[in-house]
PDB file of C-alpha atoms in Angstrom:
ATOM      1  CA  ASN A1196      73.599-113.043 102.698  1.00 68.00           C
ATOM      2  CA  ALA A1197      73.315-116.400 103.618  1.00 82.00           C
ATOM      3  CA  GLY A1198      70.394-116.009 105.794  1.00 94.00           C
ATOM      4  CA  VAL A1199      69.798-118.921 108.248  1.00 97.00           C
ATOM      5  CA  THR A1200      72.264-121.907 108.088  1.00 97.00           C
ATOM      6  CA  GLN A1201      71.719-125.278 109.490  1.00 97.00           C
ATOM      7  CA  THR A1202      74.275-128.060 109.789  1.00 96.00           C
ATOM      8  CA  PRO A1203      74.489-130.798 109.245  1.00 97.00           C
ATOM      9  CA  LYS A1204      71.412-131.856 106.741  1.00 96.00           C
ATOM     10  CA  PHE A1205      71.491-135.308 107.928  1.00 96.00           C
ATOM     11  CA  GLN A1206      72.439-137.197 110.540  1.00 96.00           C
ATOM     12  CA  VAL A1207      71.810-140.676 112.157  1.00 97.00           C
ATOM     13  CA  LEU A1208      72.691-141.240 115.580  1.00 97.00           C
ATOM     14  CA  LYS A1209      72.353-144.286 117.841  1.00 97.00           C
ATOM     15  CA  THR A1210      70.686-144.571 121.208  1.00 97.00           C
ATOM     16  CA  GLY A1211      72.330-142.477 123.554  1.00 97.00           C
ATOM     17  CA  GLN A1212      74.821-140.988 121.383  1.00 97.00           C
ATOM     18  CA  SER A1213      74.993-136.963 121.804  1.00 96.00           C
ATOM     19  CA  MET A1214      75.461-134.206 119.159  1.00 96.00           C
ATOM     20  CA  THR A1215      75.148-130.487 118.459  1.00 97.00           C
ATOM     21  CA  LEU A1216      72.874-128.975 115.654  1.00 98.00           C
ATOM     22  CA  GLN A1217      74.095-126.106 114.498  1.00 98.00           C
ATOM     23  CA  CYS A1218      72.420-122.940 113.457  1.00 98.00           C
ATOM     24  CA  ALA A1219      73.675-119.438 112.492  1.00 98.00           C
ATOM     25  CA  GLN A1220      72.256-116.579 111.125  1.00 97.00           C
ATOM     26  CA  ASP A1221      73.898-113.859 109.651  1.00 96.00           C
ATOM     27  CA  MET A1222      71.397-110.889 109.615  1.00 95.00           C
ATOM     28  CA  ASN A1223      71.532-109.410 112.946  1.00 94.00           C
ATOM     29  CA  HIS A1224      68.408-110.890 114.462  1.00 94.00           C
ATOM     30  CA  GLU A1225      67.717-111.285 118.250  1.00 92.00           C
ATOM     31  CA  TYR A1226      65.246-113.786 118.028  1.00 92.00           C
ATOM     32  CA  MET A1227      66.415-117.374 117.380  1.00 95.00           C
ATOM     33  CA  SER A1228      64.337-120.277 118.166  1.00 95.00           C
ATOM     34  CA  TRP A1229      64.380-124.123 117.146  1.00 97.00           C
ATOM     35  CA  TYR A1230      61.357-126.623 115.992  1.00 96.00           C
ATOM     36  CA  ARG A1231      60.900-129.817 115.220  1.00 97.00           C
ATOM     37  CA  GLN A1232      58.247-131.112 112.615  1.00 96.00           C
ATOM     38  CA  ASP A1233      56.899-134.582 112.867  1.00 93.00           C
ATOM     39  CA  PRO A1234      54.461-136.117 110.512  1.00 83.00           C
ATOM     40  CA  GLY A1235      50.933-135.143 111.083  1.00 73.00           C
ATOM     41  CA  MET A1236      51.774-132.817 114.035  1.00 75.00           C
ATOM     42  CA  GLY A1237      53.022-129.445 112.406  1.00 84.00           C
ATOM     43  CA  LEU A1238      56.026-127.366 114.174  1.00 93.00           C
ATOM     44  CA  ARG A1239      56.558-127.654 117.492  1.00 94.00           C
ATOM     45  CA  LEU A1240      58.727-125.201 119.510  1.00 94.00           C
ATOM     46  CA  ILE A1241      61.851-126.472 121.266  1.00 96.00           C
ATOM     47  CA  HIS A1242      63.504-123.528 122.745  1.00 96.00           C
ATOM     48  CA  TYR A1243      63.882-120.017 121.693  1.00 94.00           C
ATOM     49  CA  SER A1244      66.116-117.067 122.655  1.00 94.00           C
ATOM     50  CA  VAL A1245      65.623-113.362 122.528  1.00 91.00           C
ATOM     51  CA  GLY A1246      69.076-112.290 122.394  1.00 92.00           C
ATOM     52  CA  ALA A1247      72.506-113.013 123.378  1.00 93.00           C
ATOM     53  CA  GLY A1248      72.872-114.911 127.075  1.00 94.00           C
ATOM     54  CA  ILE A1249      68.857-115.377 127.036  1.00 94.00           C
ATOM     55  CA  THR A1250      66.960-118.556 126.826  1.00 95.00           C
ATOM     56  CA  ASP A1251      63.848-120.010 127.017  1.00 93.00           C
ATOM     57  CA  GLN A1252      61.825-123.185 127.014  1.00 94.00           C
ATOM     58  CA  GLY A1253      59.287-123.890 124.397  1.00 92.00           C
ATOM     59  CA  GLU A1254      56.342-126.686 124.060  1.00 90.00           C
ATOM     60  CA  VAL A1255      58.888-129.465 123.944  1.00 94.00           C
ATOM     61  CA  PRO A1256      62.004-128.657 125.727  1.00 96.00           C
ATOM     62  CA  ASN A1257      62.865-132.273 127.115  1.00 96.00           C
ATOM     63  CA  GLY A1258      66.003-133.870 126.098  1.00 96.00           C
ATOM     64  CA  TYR A1259      67.171-130.796 124.075  1.00 97.00           C
ATOM     65  CA  ASN A1260      69.680-127.979 125.815  1.00 97.00           C
ATOM     66  CA  VAL A1261      70.531-124.380 124.190  1.00 97.00           C
ATOM     67  CA  SER A1262      72.916-121.659 124.761  1.00 96.00           C
ATOM     68  CA  ARG A1263      73.073-118.249 123.009  1.00 97.00           C
ATOM     69  CA  SER A1264      76.648-117.002 123.451  1.00 96.00           C
ATOM     70  CA  THR A1265      76.561-114.771 120.556  1.00 96.00           C
ATOM     71  CA  THR A1266      73.885-112.977 118.469  1.00 95.00           C
ATOM     72  CA  GLU A1267      74.563-115.222 115.136  1.00 97.00           C
ATOM     73  CA  ASP A1268      74.669-118.533 116.647  1.00 97.00           C
ATOM     74  CA  PHE A1269      72.362-120.827 118.521  1.00 98.00           C
ATOM     75  CA  PRO A1270      73.079-124.552 118.473  1.00 98.00           C
ATOM     76  CA  LEU A1271      70.837-127.086 119.887  1.00 98.00           C
ATOM     77  CA  ARG A1272      72.468-129.813 121.975  1.00 98.00           C
ATOM     78  CA  LEU A1273      71.053-133.623 122.271  1.00 96.00           C
ATOM     79  CA  LEU A1274      72.593-134.882 125.352  1.00 92.00           C
ATOM     80  CA  SER A1275      71.234-138.828 125.063  1.00 96.00           C
ATOM     81  CA  ALA A1276      69.461-139.347 121.989  1.00 96.00           C
ATOM     82  CA  ALA A1277      66.389-141.117 121.834  1.00 97.00           C
ATOM     83  CA  PRO A1278      64.120-142.981 119.094  1.00 96.00           C
ATOM     84  CA  SER A1279      61.491-140.415 120.021  1.00 96.00           C
ATOM     85  CA  GLN A1280      63.682-137.394 118.688  1.00 97.00           C
ATOM     86  CA  THR A1281      63.740-138.775 114.910  1.00 97.00           C
ATOM     87  CA  SER A1282      62.351-135.898 113.573  1.00 97.00           C
ATOM     88  CA  VAL A1283      63.267-132.902 111.118  1.00 97.00           C
ATOM     89  CA  TYR A1284      64.634-129.876 113.169  1.00 98.00           C
ATOM     90  CA  PHE A1285      64.209-126.276 112.030  1.00 97.00           C
ATOM     91  CA  CYS A1286      65.905-123.485 113.107  1.00 97.00           C
ATOM     92  CA  ALA A1287      64.519-119.609 112.585  1.00 96.00           C
ATOM     93  CA  SER A1288      65.413-116.287 113.580  1.00 95.00           C
ATOM     94  CA  SER A1289      63.541-112.945 113.359  1.00 92.00           C
ATOM     95  CA  THR A1290      64.093-109.368 113.810  1.00 88.00           C
ATOM     96  CA  SER A1291      61.657-108.682 116.630  1.00 81.00           C
ATOM     97  CA  ARG A1292      62.124-109.938 120.018  1.00 76.00           C
ATOM     98  CA  THR A1293      58.520-111.050 120.049  1.00 72.00           C
ATOM     99  CA  THR A1294      56.626-113.124 117.377  1.00 68.00           C
ATOM    100  CA  ASN A1295      55.070-109.912 115.831  1.00 76.00           C
ATOM    101  CA  GLU A1296      57.345-109.961 112.890  1.00 85.00           C
ATOM    102  CA  LYS A1297      57.906-113.000 110.116  1.00 90.00           C
ATOM    103  CA  LEU A1298      60.171-115.847 110.562  1.00 93.00           C
ATOM    104  CA  PHE A1299      62.931-116.695 108.572  1.00 95.00           C
ATOM    105  CA  PHE A1300      63.976-120.655 108.378  1.00 96.00           C
ATOM    106  CA  GLY A1301      66.734-122.724 107.552  1.00 97.00           C
ATOM    107  CA  SER A1302      66.842-125.467 105.412  1.00 96.00           C
ATOM    108  CA  GLY A1303      66.170-127.947 108.037  1.00 96.00           C
ATOM    109  CA  THR A1304      68.321-131.183 109.719  1.00 97.00           C
ATOM    110  CA  GLN A1305      66.774-134.445 109.253  1.00 96.00           C
ATOM    111  CA  LEU A1306      67.750-136.728 112.369  1.00 97.00           C
ATOM    112  CA  SER A1307      67.205-140.586 112.636  1.00 97.00           C
ATOM    113  CA  VAL A1308      68.038-141.988 115.945  1.00 97.00           C
ATOM    114  CA  LEU A1309      68.107-145.966 115.839  1.00 96.00           C
TER     115      LEU A1309
ATOM    116  CA  SER B 728      48.762-128.376 122.035  1.00 44.00           C
ATOM    117  CA  GLN B 729      48.640-127.041 118.753  1.00 50.00           C
ATOM    118  CA  GLN B 730      47.065-123.628 118.697  1.00 65.00           C
ATOM    119  CA  GLY B 731      46.165-123.363 115.124  1.00 71.00           C
ATOM    120  CA  GLU B 732      44.202-125.847 113.026  1.00 83.00           C
ATOM    121  CA  GLU B 733      44.241-125.886 109.424  1.00 86.00           C
ATOM    122  CA  ASP B 734      40.791-127.236 107.327  1.00 87.00           C
ATOM    123  CA  PRO B 735      41.258-129.046 104.947  1.00 92.00           C
ATOM    124  CA  GLN B 736      44.119-131.340 105.570  1.00 91.00           C
ATOM    125  CA  ALA B 737      44.611-132.141 102.010  1.00 94.00           C
ATOM    126  CA  LEU B 738      43.273-130.257  98.922  1.00 96.00           C
ATOM    127  CA  SER B 739      43.610-130.953  95.418  1.00 97.00           C
ATOM    128  CA  ILE B 740      42.838-128.610  92.553  1.00 96.00           C
ATOM    129  CA  GLN B 741      43.353-128.004  88.668  1.00 97.00           C
ATOM    130  CA  GLU B 742      45.725-125.202  87.610  1.00 97.00           C
ATOM    131  CA  GLY B 743      44.003-121.829  87.335  1.00 97.00           C
ATOM    132  CA  GLU B 744      41.345-122.515  90.039  1.00 97.00           C
ATOM    133  CA  ASN B 745      41.379-120.686  93.264  1.00 97.00           C
ATOM    134  CA  ALA B 746      42.622-122.815  96.778  1.00 97.00           C
ATOM    135  CA  THR B 747      41.231-121.835  99.778  1.00 97.00           C
ATOM    136  CA  MET B 748      42.673-123.076 103.194  1.00 97.00           C
ATOM    137  CA  ASN B 749      41.059-122.065 106.511  1.00 96.00           C
ATOM    138  CA  CYS B 750      42.860-121.772 110.056  1.00 96.00           C
ATOM    139  CA  SER B 751      41.027-121.851 113.630  1.00 95.00           C
ATOM    140  CA  TYR B 752      42.826-120.855 116.507  1.00 93.00           C
ATOM    141  CA  LYS B 753      41.834-121.063 120.421  1.00 91.00           C
ATOM    142  CA  THR B 754      43.183-118.232 122.055  1.00 87.00           C
ATOM    143  CA  SER B 755      43.851-114.184 121.723  1.00 89.00           C
ATOM    144  CA  ILE B 756      46.057-113.291 119.383  1.00 90.00           C
ATOM    145  CA  ASN B 757      48.598-110.591 118.541  1.00 89.00           C
ATOM    146  CA  ASN B 758      48.808-111.407 114.626  1.00 91.00           C
ATOM    147  CA  LEU B 759      48.394-114.538 112.504  1.00 94.00           C
ATOM    148  CA  GLN B 760      50.887-115.561 109.746  1.00 95.00           C
ATOM    149  CA  TRP B 761      50.973-118.192 106.919  1.00 96.00           C
ATOM    150  CA  TYR B 762      53.805-120.261 105.666  1.00 96.00           C
ATOM    151  CA  ARG B 763      54.489-122.335 102.791  1.00 97.00           C
ATOM    152  CA  GLN B 764      56.618-125.421 102.593  1.00 96.00           C
ATOM    153  CA  ASN B 765      57.850-126.734  99.622  1.00 93.00           C
ATOM    154  CA  SER B 766      58.613-130.847 100.022  1.00 86.00           C
ATOM    155  CA  GLY B 767      61.877-131.364 101.900  1.00 80.00           C
ATOM    156  CA  ARG B 768      62.635-127.597 102.317  1.00 87.00           C
ATOM    157  CA  GLY B 769      62.300-124.914 105.035  1.00 90.00           C
ATOM    158  CA  LEU B 770      59.518-122.783 105.431  1.00 95.00           C
ATOM    159  CA  VAL B 771      59.090-119.652 103.568  1.00 96.00           C
ATOM    160  CA  HIS B 772      56.701-116.634 105.108  1.00 96.00           C
ATOM    161  CA  LEU B 773      53.796-115.404 102.753  1.00 97.00           C
ATOM    162  CA  ILE B 774      51.727-112.963 104.876  1.00 96.00           C
ATOM    163  CA  LEU B 775      51.476-111.663 108.423  1.00 94.00           C
ATOM    164  CA  ILE B 776      47.967-109.868 109.432  1.00 95.00           C
ATOM    165  CA  ARG B 777      47.507-108.313 112.835  1.00 92.00           C
ATOM    166  CA  SER B 778      44.756-108.701 115.049  1.00 92.00           C
ATOM    167  CA  ASN B 779      43.442-105.094 114.256  1.00 94.00           C
ATOM    168  CA  GLU B 780      43.473-106.202 110.297  1.00 96.00           C
ATOM    169  CA  ARG B 781      40.450-107.889 108.350  1.00 97.00           C
ATOM    170  CA  GLU B 782      42.012-108.360 105.329  1.00 98.00           C
ATOM    171  CA  LYS B 783      45.399-108.137 103.376  1.00 97.00           C
ATOM    172  CA  HIS B 784      46.517-108.967  99.840  1.00 96.00           C
ATOM    173  CA  SER B 785      49.981-109.924  98.430  1.00 95.00           C
ATOM    174  CA  GLY B 786      49.868-110.321  94.938  1.00 96.00           C
ATOM    175  CA  ARG B 787      47.727-113.597  94.336  1.00 97.00           C
ATOM    176  CA  LEU B 788      47.279-114.312  98.017  1.00 97.00           C
ATOM    177  CA  ARG B 789      44.341-113.035 100.201  1.00 98.00           C
ATOM    178  CA  VAL B 790      44.070-113.544 103.790  1.00 98.00           C
ATOM    179  CA  THR B 791      41.137-112.704 106.016  1.00 98.00           C
ATOM    180  CA  LEU B 792      40.757-112.592 109.668  1.00 97.00           C
ATOM    181  CA  ASP B 793      37.612-112.746 111.943  1.00 97.00           C
ATOM    182  CA  THR B 794      38.805-112.340 115.543  1.00 95.00           C
ATOM    183  CA  SER B 795      35.049-112.752 116.746  1.00 95.00           C
ATOM    184  CA  LYS B 796      35.319-116.374 115.384  1.00 95.00           C
ATOM    185  CA  LYS B 797      38.890-116.924 116.052  1.00 95.00           C
ATOM    186  CA  SER B 798      39.763-117.892 112.228  1.00 96.00           C
ATOM    187  CA  SER B 799      41.620-116.884 109.189  1.00 97.00           C
ATOM    188  CA  SER B 800      41.531-118.003 105.608  1.00 97.00           C
ATOM    189  CA  LEU B 801      44.096-117.687 102.891  1.00 98.00           C
ATOM    190  CA  LEU B 802      42.903-117.792  99.448  1.00 98.00           C
ATOM    191  CA  ILE B 803      45.299-118.166  96.539  1.00 98.00           C
ATOM    192  CA  THR B 804      43.688-117.361  93.300  1.00 97.00           C
ATOM    193  CA  ALA B 805      44.404-118.522  89.874  1.00 97.00           C
ATOM    194  CA  SER B 806      46.643-121.330  91.359  1.00 97.00           C
ATOM    195  CA  ARG B 807      49.504-122.873  89.418  1.00 97.00           C
ATOM    196  CA  ALA B 808      51.464-126.271  89.546  1.00 96.00           C
ATOM    197  CA  ALA B 809      54.223-124.077  91.440  1.00 96.00           C
ATOM    198  CA  ASP B 810      51.824-123.770  94.319  1.00 97.00           C
ATOM    199  CA  THR B 811      51.654-127.427  95.366  1.00 97.00           C
ATOM    200  CA  ALA B 812      53.343-127.281  98.846  1.00 96.00           C
ATOM    201  CA  SER B 813      52.061-127.466 102.349  1.00 95.00           C
ATOM    202  CA  TYR B 814      50.647-124.286 103.785  1.00 96.00           C
ATOM    203  CA  PHE B 815      50.750-123.523 107.675  1.00 95.00           C
ATOM    204  CA  CYS B 816      49.131-120.771 109.858  1.00 95.00           C
ATOM    205  CA  ALA B 817      51.006-119.819 112.658  1.00 94.00           C
ATOM    206  CA  THR B 818      49.859-117.295 115.579  1.00 91.00           C
ATOM    207  CA  GLY B 819      51.407-115.103 117.826  1.00 86.00           C
ATOM    208  CA  PRO B 820      49.971-114.705 121.051  1.00 81.00           C
ATOM    209  CA  ALA B 821      48.589-111.373 122.787  1.00 79.00           C
ATOM    210  CA  GLY B 822      49.039-110.903 126.063  1.00 68.00           C
ATOM    211  CA  ASP B 823      52.355-112.072 127.283  1.00 58.00           C
ATOM    212  CA  SER B 824      55.847-111.575 126.016  1.00 57.00           C
ATOM    213  CA  GLY B 825      54.499-112.983 122.513  1.00 56.00           C
ATOM    214  CA  SER B 826      58.016-115.078 121.943  1.00 66.00           C
ATOM    215  CA  ARG B 827      56.091-118.248 121.218  1.00 80.00           C
ATOM    216  CA  LEU B 828      54.841-118.682 117.557  1.00 87.00           C
ATOM    217  CA  THR B 829      52.387-121.333 117.421  1.00 88.00           C
ATOM    218  CA  PHE B 830      52.101-123.578 114.177  1.00 92.00           C
ATOM    219  CA  GLY B 831      48.973-125.542 112.852  1.00 91.00           C
ATOM    220  CA  GLU B 832      48.959-128.873 111.269  1.00 91.00           C
ATOM    221  CA  GLY B 833      49.238-127.606 108.052  1.00 93.00           C
ATOM    222  CA  THR B 834      47.166-128.092 104.657  1.00 94.00           C
ATOM    223  CA  GLN B 835      48.742-129.927 101.821  1.00 95.00           C
ATOM    224  CA  LEU B 836      47.924-128.281  98.448  1.00 97.00           C
ATOM    225  CA  THR B 837      48.329-130.144  95.270  1.00 97.00           C
ATOM    226  CA  VAL B 838      47.745-128.308  92.061  1.00 97.00           C
ATOM    227  CA  ASN B 839      47.085-130.385  88.982  1.00 96.00           C
ATOM    228  CA  PRO B 840      48.761-129.245  85.702  1.00 92.00           C
TER     229      PRO B 840
END
């Protein structure tokens, strides 16, 4: 099993560009989520999903869109990138629809917006 | 705002010593989890303790939970250079759908050989 796979690992964007960060898991997990990690601020939840067709906002959803058409995939879309979105992005999944079980993390995407 | 707050922010010890990190949180929880992050890598789950548990062990790790004080501690015994990493606590909220796991800002542990 590959676990949680994120692509790309690194990305540089110009302000105003759009892009999609990909996340896929092969563990048949219902719960998937996106976090961003900034220096000195820990991880902050952007969006999460408790199953195909179901998504909800986290703590910092502005500027990001998500969809969940399959159990395996949970892409994160930046519609118009801003320098404030420079961060490391992590996708995570869990067997549980709630937070009562551990999260499995991907290796992250380092995004720079110039 | 962050639910969990780790203390200290940074900790430097010698190999073989014990390392203790603390986590405080503000609201009622269903469970508290600890994760490790090696530099430039994703987070790895270490241990989960539920709100009705007071202590849990896993190998060289010992976690305690005091719900009356809204605090938890992670003890790593007989530390090794390979334990050098950032350690995060994360809380699963009680009372709602419980779908939002909230992370603290982490403790950077350095174990010197």
